[in-house]
Every structure is written in C-alpha cells, then in structure tokens.
PDB file of C-alpha atoms in Angstrom:
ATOM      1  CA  UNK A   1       0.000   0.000   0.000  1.00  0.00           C
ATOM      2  CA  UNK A   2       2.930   2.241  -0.093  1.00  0.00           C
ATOM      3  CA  UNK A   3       2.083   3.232  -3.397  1.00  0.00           C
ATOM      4  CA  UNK A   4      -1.121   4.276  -2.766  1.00  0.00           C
ATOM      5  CA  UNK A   5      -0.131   6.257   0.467  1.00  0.00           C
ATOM      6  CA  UNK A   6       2.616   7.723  -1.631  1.00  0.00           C
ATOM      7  CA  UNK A   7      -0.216   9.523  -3.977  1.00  0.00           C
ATOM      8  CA  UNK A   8      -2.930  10.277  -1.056  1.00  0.00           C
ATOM      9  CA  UNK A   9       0.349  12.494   0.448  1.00  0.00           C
ATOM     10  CA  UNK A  10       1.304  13.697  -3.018  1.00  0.00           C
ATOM     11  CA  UNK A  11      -2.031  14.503  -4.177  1.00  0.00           C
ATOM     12  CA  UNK A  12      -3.667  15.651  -0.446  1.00  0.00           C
ATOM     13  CA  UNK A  13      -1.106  16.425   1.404  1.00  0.00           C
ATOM     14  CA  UNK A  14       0.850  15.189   4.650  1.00  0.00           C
ATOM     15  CA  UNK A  15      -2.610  14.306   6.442  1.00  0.00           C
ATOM     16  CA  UNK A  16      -3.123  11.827   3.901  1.00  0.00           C
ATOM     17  CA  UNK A  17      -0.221   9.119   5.592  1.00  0.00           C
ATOM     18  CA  UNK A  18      -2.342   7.500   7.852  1.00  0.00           C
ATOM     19  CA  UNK A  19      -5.288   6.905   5.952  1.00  0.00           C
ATOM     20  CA  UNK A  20      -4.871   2.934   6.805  1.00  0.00           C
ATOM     21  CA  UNK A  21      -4.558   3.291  10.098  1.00  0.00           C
ATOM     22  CA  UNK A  22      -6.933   0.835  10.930  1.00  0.00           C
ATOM     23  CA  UNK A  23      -9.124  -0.883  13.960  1.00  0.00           C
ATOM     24  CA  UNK A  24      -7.426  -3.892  14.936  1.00  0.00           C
ATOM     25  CA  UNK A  25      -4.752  -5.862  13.334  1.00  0.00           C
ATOM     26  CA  UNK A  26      -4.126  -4.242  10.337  1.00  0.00           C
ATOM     27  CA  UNK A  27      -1.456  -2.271   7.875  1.00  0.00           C
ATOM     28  CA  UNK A  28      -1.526  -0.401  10.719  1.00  0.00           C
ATOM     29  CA  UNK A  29      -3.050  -1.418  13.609  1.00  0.00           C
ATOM     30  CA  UNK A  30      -4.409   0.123  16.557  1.00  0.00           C
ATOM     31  CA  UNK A  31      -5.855   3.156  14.391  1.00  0.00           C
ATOM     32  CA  UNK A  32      -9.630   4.614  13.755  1.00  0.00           C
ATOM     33  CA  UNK A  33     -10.010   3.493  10.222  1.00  0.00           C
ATOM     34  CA  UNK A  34     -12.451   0.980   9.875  1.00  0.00           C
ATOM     35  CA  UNK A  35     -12.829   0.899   5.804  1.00  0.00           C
ATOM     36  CA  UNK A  36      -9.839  -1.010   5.049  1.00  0.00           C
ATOM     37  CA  UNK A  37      -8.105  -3.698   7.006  1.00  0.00           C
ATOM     38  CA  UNK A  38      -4.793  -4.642   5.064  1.00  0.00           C
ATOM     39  CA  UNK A  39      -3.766  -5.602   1.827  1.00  0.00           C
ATOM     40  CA  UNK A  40      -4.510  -9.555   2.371  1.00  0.00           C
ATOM     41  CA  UNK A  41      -8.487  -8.615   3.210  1.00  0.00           C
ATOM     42  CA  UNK A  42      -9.367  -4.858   1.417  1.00  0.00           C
ATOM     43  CA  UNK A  43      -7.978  -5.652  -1.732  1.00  0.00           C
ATOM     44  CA  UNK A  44     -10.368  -7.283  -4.296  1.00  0.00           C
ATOM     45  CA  UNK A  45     -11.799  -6.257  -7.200  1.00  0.00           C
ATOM     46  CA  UNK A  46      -9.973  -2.961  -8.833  1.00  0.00           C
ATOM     47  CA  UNK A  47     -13.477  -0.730  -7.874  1.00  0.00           C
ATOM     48  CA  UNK A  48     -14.014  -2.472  -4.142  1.00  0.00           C
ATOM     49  CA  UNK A  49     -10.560  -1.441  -3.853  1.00  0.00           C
ATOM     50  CA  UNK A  50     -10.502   1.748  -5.235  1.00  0.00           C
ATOM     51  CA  UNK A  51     -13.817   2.114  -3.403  1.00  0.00           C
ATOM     52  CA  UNK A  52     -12.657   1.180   0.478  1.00  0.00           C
ATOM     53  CA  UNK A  53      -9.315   3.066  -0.128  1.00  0.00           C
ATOM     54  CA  UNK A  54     -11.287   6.265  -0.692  1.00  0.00           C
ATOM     55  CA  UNK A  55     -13.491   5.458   2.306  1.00  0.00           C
ATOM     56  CA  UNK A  56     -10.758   4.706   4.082  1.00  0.00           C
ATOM     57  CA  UNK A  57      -9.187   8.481   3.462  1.00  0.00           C
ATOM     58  CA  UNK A  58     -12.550   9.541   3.999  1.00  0.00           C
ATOM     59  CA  UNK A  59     -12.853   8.087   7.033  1.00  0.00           C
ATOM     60  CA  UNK A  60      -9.118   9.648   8.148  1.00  0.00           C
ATOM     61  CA  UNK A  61     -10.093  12.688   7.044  1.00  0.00           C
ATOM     62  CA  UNK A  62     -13.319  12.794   8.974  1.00  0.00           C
ATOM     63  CA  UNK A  63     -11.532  11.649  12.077  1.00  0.00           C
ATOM     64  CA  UNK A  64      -8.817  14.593  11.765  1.00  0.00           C
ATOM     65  CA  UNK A  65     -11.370  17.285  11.126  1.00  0.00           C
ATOM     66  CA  UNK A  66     -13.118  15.598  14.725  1.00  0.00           C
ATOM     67  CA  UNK A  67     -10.251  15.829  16.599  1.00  0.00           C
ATOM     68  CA  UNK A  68      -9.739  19.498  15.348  1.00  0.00           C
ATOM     69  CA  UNK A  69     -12.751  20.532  16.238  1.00  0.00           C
ATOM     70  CA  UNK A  70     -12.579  18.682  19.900  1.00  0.00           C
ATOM     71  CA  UNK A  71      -9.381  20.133  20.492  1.00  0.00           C
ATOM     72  CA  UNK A  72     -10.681  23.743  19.730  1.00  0.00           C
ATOM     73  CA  UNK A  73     -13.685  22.893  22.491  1.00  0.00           C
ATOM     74  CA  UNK A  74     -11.514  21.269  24.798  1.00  0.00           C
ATOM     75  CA  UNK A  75      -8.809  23.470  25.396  1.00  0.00           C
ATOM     76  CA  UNK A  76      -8.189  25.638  28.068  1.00  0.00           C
ATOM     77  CA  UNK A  77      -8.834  29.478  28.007  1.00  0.00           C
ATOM     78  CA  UNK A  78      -5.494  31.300  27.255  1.00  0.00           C
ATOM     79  CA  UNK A  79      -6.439  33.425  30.271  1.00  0.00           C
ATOM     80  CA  UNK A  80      -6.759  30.258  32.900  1.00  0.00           C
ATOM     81  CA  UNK A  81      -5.402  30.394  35.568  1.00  0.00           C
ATOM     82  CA  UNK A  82      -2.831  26.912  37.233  1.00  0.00           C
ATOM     83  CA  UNK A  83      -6.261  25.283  38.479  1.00  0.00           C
ATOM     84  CA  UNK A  84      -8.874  25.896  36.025  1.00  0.00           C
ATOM     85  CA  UNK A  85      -5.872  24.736  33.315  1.00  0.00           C
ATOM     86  CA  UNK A  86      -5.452  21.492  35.210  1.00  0.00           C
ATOM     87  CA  UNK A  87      -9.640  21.134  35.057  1.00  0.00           C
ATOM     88  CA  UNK A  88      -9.497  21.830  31.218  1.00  0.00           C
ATOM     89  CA  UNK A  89      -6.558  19.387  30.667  1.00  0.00           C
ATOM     90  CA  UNK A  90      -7.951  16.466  32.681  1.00  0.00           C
ATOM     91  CA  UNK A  91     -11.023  16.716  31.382  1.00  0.00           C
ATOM     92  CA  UNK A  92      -9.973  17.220  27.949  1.00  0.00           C
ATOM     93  CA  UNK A  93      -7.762  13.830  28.387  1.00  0.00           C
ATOM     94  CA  UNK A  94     -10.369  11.432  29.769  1.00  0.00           C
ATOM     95  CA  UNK A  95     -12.918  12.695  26.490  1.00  0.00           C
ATOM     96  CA  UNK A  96     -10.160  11.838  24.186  1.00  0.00           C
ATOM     97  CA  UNK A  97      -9.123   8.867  26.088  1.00  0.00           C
ATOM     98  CA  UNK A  98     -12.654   7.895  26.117  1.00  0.00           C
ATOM     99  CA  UNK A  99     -13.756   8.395  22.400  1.00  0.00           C
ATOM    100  CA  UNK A 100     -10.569   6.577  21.138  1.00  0.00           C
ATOM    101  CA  UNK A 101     -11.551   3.450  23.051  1.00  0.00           C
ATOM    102  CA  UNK A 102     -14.510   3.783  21.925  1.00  0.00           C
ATOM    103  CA  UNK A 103     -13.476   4.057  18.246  1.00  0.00           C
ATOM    104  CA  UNK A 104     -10.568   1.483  18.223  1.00  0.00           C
ATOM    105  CA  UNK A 105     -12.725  -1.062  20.799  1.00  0.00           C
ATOM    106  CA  UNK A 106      -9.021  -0.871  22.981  1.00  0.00           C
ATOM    107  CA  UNK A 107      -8.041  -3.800  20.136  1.00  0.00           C
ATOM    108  CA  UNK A 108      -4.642  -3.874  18.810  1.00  0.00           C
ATOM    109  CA  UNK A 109      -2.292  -1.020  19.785  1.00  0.00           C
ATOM    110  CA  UNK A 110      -4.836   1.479  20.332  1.00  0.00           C
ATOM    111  CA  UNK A 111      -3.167   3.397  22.473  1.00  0.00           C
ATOM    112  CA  UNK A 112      -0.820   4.272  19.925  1.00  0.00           C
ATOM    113  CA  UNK A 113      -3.729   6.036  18.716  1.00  0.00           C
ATOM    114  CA  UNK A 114      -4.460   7.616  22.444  1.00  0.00           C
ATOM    115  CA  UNK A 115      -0.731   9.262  22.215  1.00  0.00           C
ATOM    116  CA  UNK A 116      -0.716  10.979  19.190  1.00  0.00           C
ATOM    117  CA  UNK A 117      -3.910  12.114  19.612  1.00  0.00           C
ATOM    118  CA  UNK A 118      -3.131  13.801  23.521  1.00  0.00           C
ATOM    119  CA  UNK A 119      -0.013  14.688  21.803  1.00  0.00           C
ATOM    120  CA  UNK A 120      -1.396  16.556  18.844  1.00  0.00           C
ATOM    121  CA  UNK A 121      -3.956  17.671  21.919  1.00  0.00           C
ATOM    122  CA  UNK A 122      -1.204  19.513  24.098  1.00  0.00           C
ATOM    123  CA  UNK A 123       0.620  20.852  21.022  1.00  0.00           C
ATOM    124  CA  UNK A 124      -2.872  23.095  19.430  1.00  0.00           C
ATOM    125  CA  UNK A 125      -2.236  24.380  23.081  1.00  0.00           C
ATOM    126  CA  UNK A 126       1.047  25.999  22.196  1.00  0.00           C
ATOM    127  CA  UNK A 127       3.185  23.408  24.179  1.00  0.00           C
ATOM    128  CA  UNK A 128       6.422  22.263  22.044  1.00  0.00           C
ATOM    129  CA  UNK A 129       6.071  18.626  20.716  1.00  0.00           C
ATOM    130  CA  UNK A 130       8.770  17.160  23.076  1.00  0.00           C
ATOM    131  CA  UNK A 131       7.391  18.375  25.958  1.00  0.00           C
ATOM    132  CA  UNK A 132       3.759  17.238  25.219  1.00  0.00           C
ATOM    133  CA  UNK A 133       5.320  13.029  24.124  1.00  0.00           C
ATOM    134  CA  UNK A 134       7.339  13.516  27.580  1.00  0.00           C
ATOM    135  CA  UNK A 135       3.609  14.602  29.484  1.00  0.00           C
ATOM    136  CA  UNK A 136       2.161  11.789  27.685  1.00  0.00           C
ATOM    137  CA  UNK A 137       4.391   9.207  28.177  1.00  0.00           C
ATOM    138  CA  UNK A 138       4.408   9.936  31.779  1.00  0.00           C
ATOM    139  CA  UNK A 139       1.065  10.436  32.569  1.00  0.00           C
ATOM    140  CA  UNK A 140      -0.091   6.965  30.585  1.00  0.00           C
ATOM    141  CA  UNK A 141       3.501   5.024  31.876  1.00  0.00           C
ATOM    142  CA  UNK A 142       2.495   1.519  30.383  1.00  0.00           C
ATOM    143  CA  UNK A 143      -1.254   1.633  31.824  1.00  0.00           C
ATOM    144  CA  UNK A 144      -2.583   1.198  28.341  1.00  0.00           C
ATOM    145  CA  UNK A 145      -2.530  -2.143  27.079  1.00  0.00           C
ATOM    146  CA  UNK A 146      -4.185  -3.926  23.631  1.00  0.00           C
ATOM    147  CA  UNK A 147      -6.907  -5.909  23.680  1.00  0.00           C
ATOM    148  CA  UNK A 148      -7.334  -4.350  27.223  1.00  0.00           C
ATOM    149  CA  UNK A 149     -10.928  -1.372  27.337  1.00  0.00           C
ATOM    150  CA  UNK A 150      -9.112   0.467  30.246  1.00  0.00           C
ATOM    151  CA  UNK A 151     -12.317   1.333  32.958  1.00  0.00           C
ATOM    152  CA  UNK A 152     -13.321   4.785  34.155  1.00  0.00           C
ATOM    153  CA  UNK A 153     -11.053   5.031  37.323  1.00  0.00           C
ATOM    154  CA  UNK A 154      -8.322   4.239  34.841  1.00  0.00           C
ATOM    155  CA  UNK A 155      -8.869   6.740  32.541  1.00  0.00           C
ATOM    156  CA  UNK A 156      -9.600   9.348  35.170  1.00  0.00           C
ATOM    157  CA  UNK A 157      -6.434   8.495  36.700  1.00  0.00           C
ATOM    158  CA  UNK A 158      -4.456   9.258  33.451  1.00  0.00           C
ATOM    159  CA  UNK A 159      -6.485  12.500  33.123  1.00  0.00           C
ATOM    160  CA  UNK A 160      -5.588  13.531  36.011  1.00  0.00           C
ATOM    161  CA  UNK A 161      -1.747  12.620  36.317  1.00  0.00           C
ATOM    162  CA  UNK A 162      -1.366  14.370  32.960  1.00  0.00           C
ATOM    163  CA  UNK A 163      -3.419  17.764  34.135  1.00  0.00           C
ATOM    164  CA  UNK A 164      -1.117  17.627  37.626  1.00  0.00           C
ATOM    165  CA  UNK A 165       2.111  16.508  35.557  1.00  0.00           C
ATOM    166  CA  UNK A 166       1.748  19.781  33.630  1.00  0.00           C
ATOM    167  CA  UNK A 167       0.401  21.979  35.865  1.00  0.00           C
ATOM    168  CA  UNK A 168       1.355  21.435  39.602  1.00  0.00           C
ATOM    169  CA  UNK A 169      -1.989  21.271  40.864  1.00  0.00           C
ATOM    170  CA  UNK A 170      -5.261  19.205  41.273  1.00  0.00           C
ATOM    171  CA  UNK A 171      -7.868  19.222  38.290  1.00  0.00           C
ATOM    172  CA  UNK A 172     -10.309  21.080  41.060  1.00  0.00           C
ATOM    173  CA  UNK A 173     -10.877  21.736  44.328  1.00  0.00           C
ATOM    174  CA  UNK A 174     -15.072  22.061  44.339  1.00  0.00           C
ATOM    175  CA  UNK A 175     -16.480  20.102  41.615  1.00  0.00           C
ATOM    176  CA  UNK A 176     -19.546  23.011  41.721  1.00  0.00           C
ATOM    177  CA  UNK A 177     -17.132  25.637  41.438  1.00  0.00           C
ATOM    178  CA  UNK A 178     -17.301  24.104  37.546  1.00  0.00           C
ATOM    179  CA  UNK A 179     -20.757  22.772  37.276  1.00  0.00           C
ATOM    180  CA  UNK A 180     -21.677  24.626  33.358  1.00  0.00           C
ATOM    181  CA  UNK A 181     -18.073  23.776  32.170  1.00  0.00           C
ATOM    182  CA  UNK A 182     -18.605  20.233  33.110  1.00  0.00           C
ATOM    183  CA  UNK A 183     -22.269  20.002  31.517  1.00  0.00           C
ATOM    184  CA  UNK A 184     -20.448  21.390  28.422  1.00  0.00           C
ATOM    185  CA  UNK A 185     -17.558  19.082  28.331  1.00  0.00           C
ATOM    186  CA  UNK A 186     -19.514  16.459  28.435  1.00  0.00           C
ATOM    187  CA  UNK A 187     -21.277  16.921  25.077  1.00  0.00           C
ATOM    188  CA  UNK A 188     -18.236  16.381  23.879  1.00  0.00           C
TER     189      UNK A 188
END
C-alpha cells in the first residue's frame, strides 16, 4: 500500500499518511479506520478497492477534522489560571481517552492512537512537541494495554496525572465551582 499512500500524500497532502490506520490488526493497527483492514483482506476487485481506499481516506479525514474541532472545544482558556488549566486538561484527556476506546474497541495497539492524539492535543495548546510526548508518556507510563478497554477510574487516573504533571496542581478543588463547564464538556 505504499504506493497508494505515496499519492494520497502527493495529491492531499501530509494528512493523507495514515489513511490505513486501521481498527485492529491491520497495515496499521491500533488506528480509527475501519474501511480497510490490510492488503490480504481490502484488496479485491480494482473498484471495491478503489472504493474502500477512498473510504478509508474519507474516514481519516473525517476523524482529523473531529479531533480538530474537539481540540478547539476542549482546550483551556489562554487566560486560565494553574487550576482551572489542570480542570481543562484532565477533562480534555479522559474525552479523548474515552472516544478513542470507543473508536478502536481498545483492540490492537490502540493506544498508539491515544498518544498521538493527547499529543497533537497539548501541542494546538502551544506546548512544544517534546514536551507534550514527555507529558504523555508519563502520565499513561504503560497503563494502556491492547486488547485491554481500560475502565473509568483508569482513565480518570491518566487525566488527572497528565493535568497535575503539567500543571502542579489538582484538576479542582469544588467540583460546583465548575458545574456549566462540566455540563459542556460532556457533550463532547
């Protein structure tokens, strides 16, 4: 499929490379794609083909535009201040967290998936890429496993050691202090 990824980046553009990033054991596994598999089991007839690889881009597209937008929602005000940051970034983490388990069904290597995608997270909040894979790394420290749907307490543990990693203090104090930012987060 190199070929093929070779003219979606040519054509499209650098978002194109990971248009087979796929659920599961696949090209390459532990992604969001669900409209192609691999090589051995999406390619057919010369139209089915041509016809999952453009669902396939599709499909990454559509996932990249998402995460755009839920970054934009999710992220803290510039004007927040060490404690309302830490709510923003904990929350922000356990949504993410949340939808890519959902997406991926925690099959093969989804949490792959889960560290770009926090990266790419921190980063459209100004922090510098190494910075944001060291937050990561630490915050998630080998909890994430495939095959494995990591529960709530989990994933609210990982929010939270990534908000207090990053900012030096608790995600809140009073849970009512935040009551409208939580009913909006949650939408999300």
């Amino acid at each position: 499929m190199d070929h093929l990824t070779a003219f979606y980046v040519e054509r499209y553009g650098p978002w194109a490379q990971d248009w087979n990033w796929s659920v599961g054991e696949g090209d390459a596994d532990g992604g969001v794609v669900g409209s192609w598999c691999c090589g051995a089991h999406s390619v057919t007839t010369p139209d089915e083909t041509a016809s999952r690889a453009v669902a396939a881009l599709l499909e990454w597209r559509g996932w990249l535009e998402e995460l755009a937008d839920r970054f934009a929602r999710l992220a803290p005000p510039p004007q927040a201040g060490p404690e309302e940051r830490s709510w923003h970034l904990e929350r922000a983490a356990v949504r993410l967290v949340t939808r890519i388990v959902d997406l991926t069904g925690g099959e093969s290597g989804w949490y792959g998936t889960c560290d770009l995608a926090l990266e790419w997270f921190l980063t459209s909040t100004g922090m510098e890429l190494r910075a944001a894979r060291a937050a990561v790394a630490e915050a998630i420290d080998g909890r994430f496993e495939s095959w494995v749907r990591p529960g709530t307490t989990l994933i609210d543990a990982v929010g939270e050691d990534l908000a207090v990693g990053l900012t030096g203090h608790p995600p809140y104090r009073d849970h009512r202090e935040h009551s409208d930012l939580e009913e909006r987060h949650d939408r999300w």
